[in-house]
Amino acid sequence: MLKYAGLFFGLVSALGAQTIRDLTLDPQRAVDLPVSREITTVMFPGAITAVAGADMLIDSGKDAVEVEEGTPLRFHVTHAPGSNFILVRSLQPEATGRLTAIHDGAAYVIELRSVVANSVASAIFKRAAASTAVKVEAAPEPVRFSPRIGLSLLDRARAYPVLVKSLPKAV
């Protein structure tokens, strides 16, 4: 019995160490992404136009890339042109870096940091959910017609020809 409990806890800790995170696409917010020497996959909902970062080896995954000896590289980033994913791997312990991915004409910033344990195995970016219509139980209270509202409507009707001439695209 004790043998099964040890196996269960070992399996749970191994599965818990590699997490999969669902993230919402937001070009106004940087995403913190802990990566290790193992590969971390970053998925986008569509094709990624470009990937950029400083002190990173960024390759297409098809051709061999030559790097001069002694070049201080912090992360290895692989991105095949036109694909919807990026593969990231840490090359130095306790390294940090900023990776920028261009998707649908917007720049998404990913703050990479190297960790020994508890890295993210996969980060999946999803589009923000569109707000859905809400069914109203009762109709809204009708607006009571008053002389003030009537005069306001007449003023708007009189100003309409002027508005059409001065701002035709607004009408």
C-alpha positions as a Python dict, from the first residue, in 0.01 Angstrom:
ca = {
    (1, 'M'): (0, 0, 0),
    (2, 'L'): (282, 238, 88),
    (3, 'K'): (446, 158, -246),
    (4, 'Y'): (134, 275, -434),
    (5, 'A'): (111, 596, -231),
    (6, 'G'): (474, 680, -317),
    (7, 'L'): (409, 608, -685),
    (8, 'F'): (96, 827, -679),
    (9, 'F'): (275, 1124, -518),
    (10, 'G'): (570, 1087, -755),
    (11, 'L'): (339, 1090, -1055),
    (12, 'V'): (143, 1391, -926),
    (13, 'S'): (462, 1590, -862),
    (14, 'A'): (599, 1506, -1208),
    (15, 'L'): (275, 1613, -1377),
    (16, 'G'): (246, 1925, -1162),
    (17, 'A'): (599, 2040, -1247),
    (18, 'Q'): (521, 2088, -1616),
    (19, 'T'): (220, 2314, -1649),
    (20, 'I'): (12, 2428, -1942),
    (21, 'R'): (-111, 2787, -1921),
    (22, 'D'): (-401, 2940, -2113),
    (23, 'L'): (-344, 3312, -2173),
    (24, 'T'): (-560, 3583, -2325),
    (25, 'L'): (-414, 3784, -2614),
    (26, 'D'): (-351, 4135, -2483),
    (27, 'P'): (-90, 4356, -2654),
    (28, 'Q'): (-111, 4599, -2360),
    (29, 'R'): (23, 4346, -2106),
    (30, 'A'): (352, 4158, -2088),
    (31, 'V'): (330, 3788, -2002),
    (32, 'D'): (571, 3631, -1752),
    (33, 'L'): (690, 3292, -1878),
    (34, 'P'): (923, 3073, -1669),
    (35, 'V'): (1128, 2841, -1895),
    (36, 'S'): (1393, 2579, -1824),
    (37, 'R'): (1646, 2388, -2030),
    (38, 'E'): (1353, 2181, -2157),
    (39, 'I'): (1152, 2315, -2452),
    (40, 'T'): (855, 2542, -2383),
    (41, 'T'): (595, 2581, -2659),
    (42, 'V'): (417, 2913, -2708),
    (43, 'M'): (105, 2882, -2927),
    (44, 'F'): (-88, 3166, -3095),
    (45, 'P'): (-433, 3142, -3260),
    (46, 'G'): (-287, 3228, -3602),
    (47, 'A'): (35, 3277, -3795),
    (48, 'I'): (314, 3474, -3628),
    (49, 'T'): (466, 3735, -3858),
    (50, 'A'): (795, 3794, -3675),
    (51, 'V'): (987, 3715, -3357),
    (52, 'A'): (1258, 3932, -3202),
    (53, 'G'): (1469, 3939, -2886),
    (54, 'A'): (1812, 4048, -2763),
    (55, 'D'): (2091, 3798, -2678),
    (56, 'M'): (1881, 3512, -2811),
    (57, 'L'): (1955, 3255, -3078),
    (58, 'I'): (1650, 3283, -3305),
    (59, 'D'): (1637, 3031, -3587),
    (60, 'S'): (1382, 2891, -3831),
    (61, 'G'): (1431, 2531, -3726),
    (62, 'K'): (1528, 2421, -4077),
    (63, 'D'): (1879, 2546, -4140),
    (64, 'A'): (2185, 2526, -3917),
    (65, 'V'): (2278, 2855, -3755),
    (66, 'E'): (2638, 2951, -3692),
    (67, 'V'): (2719, 3144, -3377),
    (68, 'E'): (3058, 3290, -3293),
    (69, 'E'): (3229, 3132, -2997),
    (70, 'G'): (3183, 3330, -2677),
    (71, 'T'): (2855, 3493, -2783),
    (72, 'P'): (2645, 3538, -2465),
    (73, 'L'): (2316, 3375, -2563),
    (74, 'R'): (2048, 3351, -2295),
    (75, 'F'): (1768, 3169, -2480),
    (76, 'H'): (1726, 2953, -2790),
    (77, 'V'): (1411, 3046, -2982),
    (78, 'T'): (1284, 2848, -3281),
    (79, 'H'): (1014, 2988, -3509),
    (80, 'A'): (934, 2855, -3855),
    (81, 'P'): (810, 3141, -4077),
    (82, 'G'): (430, 3140, -4109),
    (83, 'S'): (374, 2898, -3820),
    (84, 'N'): (159, 2967, -3516),
    (85, 'F'): (406, 2848, -3252),
    (86, 'I'): (740, 2941, -3096),
    (87, 'L'): (974, 2698, -2919),
    (88, 'V'): (1180, 2848, -2635),
    (89, 'R'): (1461, 2695, -2429),
    (90, 'S'): (1687, 2849, -2166),
    (91, 'L'): (2062, 2835, -2230),
    (92, 'Q'): (2190, 3001, -1911),
    (93, 'P'): (2081, 2964, -1549),
    (94, 'E'): (1900, 3263, -1397),
    (95, 'A'): (1874, 3442, -1733),
    (96, 'T'): (1599, 3687, -1819),
    (97, 'G'): (1494, 3827, -2152),
    (98, 'R'): (1215, 3991, -2345),
    (99, 'L'): (1077, 3819, -2653),
    (100, 'T'): (843, 4007, -2887),
    (101, 'A'): (607, 3820, -3120),
    (102, 'I'): (413, 3999, -3395),
    (103, 'H'): (67, 3848, -3454),
    (104, 'D'): (-220, 4013, -3649),
    (105, 'G'): (-34, 4345, -3664),
    (106, 'A'): (10, 4371, -3285),
    (107, 'A'): (322, 4315, -3074),
    (108, 'Y'): (293, 4071, -2784),
    (109, 'V'): (567, 4087, -2520),
    (110, 'I'): (677, 3771, -2340),
    (111, 'E'): (906, 3817, -2040),
    (112, 'L'): (1125, 3505, -2030),
    (113, 'R'): (1300, 3398, -1711),
    (114, 'S'): (1510, 3091, -1661),
    (115, 'V'): (1410, 2856, -1377),
    (116, 'V'): (1536, 2518, -1261),
    (117, 'A'): (1195, 2381, -1159),
    (118, 'N'): (828, 2466, -1217),
    (119, 'S'): (870, 2577, -1576),
    (120, 'V'): (578, 2611, -1816),
    (121, 'A'): (560, 2330, -2072),
    (122, 'S'): (316, 2510, -2300),
    (123, 'A'): (160, 2856, -2311),
    (124, 'I'): (-149, 2882, -2530),
    (125, 'F'): (-265, 3231, -2628),
    (126, 'K'): (-636, 3259, -2706),
    (127, 'R'): (-845, 3545, -2833),
    (128, 'A'): (-1053, 3730, -2575),
    (129, 'A'): (-1405, 3596, -2556),
    (130, 'A'): (-1662, 3828, -2710),
    (131, 'S'): (-1925, 3950, -2471),
    (132, 'T'): (-2256, 3777, -2523),
    (133, 'A'): (-2601, 3932, -2519),
    (134, 'V'): (-2792, 3911, -2194),
    (135, 'K'): (-3164, 3838, -2190),
    (136, 'V'): (-3354, 4103, -1996),
    (137, 'E'): (-3641, 3982, -1779),
    (138, 'A'): (-3850, 4300, -1802),
    (139, 'A'): (-3865, 4573, -2063),
    (140, 'P'): (-3702, 4902, -1966),
    (141, 'E'): (-3924, 5176, -1837),
    (142, 'P'): (-4051, 5392, -2126),
    (143, 'V'): (-3934, 5753, -2145),
    (144, 'R'): (-4206, 5997, -2058),
    (145, 'F'): (-4260, 6256, -2327),
    (146, 'S'): (-4235, 6612, -2197),
    (147, 'P'): (-4221, 6956, -2363),
    (148, 'R'): (-3845, 6969, -2295),
    (149, 'I'): (-3788, 6641, -2484),
    (150, 'G'): (-4009, 6763, -2771),
    (151, 'L'): (-3809, 7088, -2807),
    (152, 'S'): (-3483, 6895, -2795),
    (153, 'L'): (-3598, 6669, -3080),
    (154, 'L'): (-3707, 6972, -3287),
    (155, 'D'): (-3366, 7138, -3236),
    (156, 'R'): (-3190, 6823, -3352),
    (157, 'A'): (-3411, 6800, -3660),
    (158, 'R'): (-3340, 7165, -3750),
    (159, 'A'): (-2963, 7114, -3710),
    (160, 'Y'): (-2956, 6802, -3931),
    (161, 'P'): (-2899, 6981, -4269),
    (162, 'V'): (-2611, 7181, -4119),
    (163, 'L'): (-2458, 6864, -3979),
    (164, 'V'): (-2485, 6688, -4317),
    (165, 'K'): (-2302, 6975, -4493),
    (166, 'S'): (-2025, 7020, -4235),
    (167, 'L'): (-1964, 6655, -4137),
    (168, 'P'): (-2100, 6425, -4412),
    (169, 'K'): (-1911, 6118, -4285),
    (170, 'A'): (-2059, 6154, -3936),
    (171, 'V'): (-2417, 6119, -4059),
}
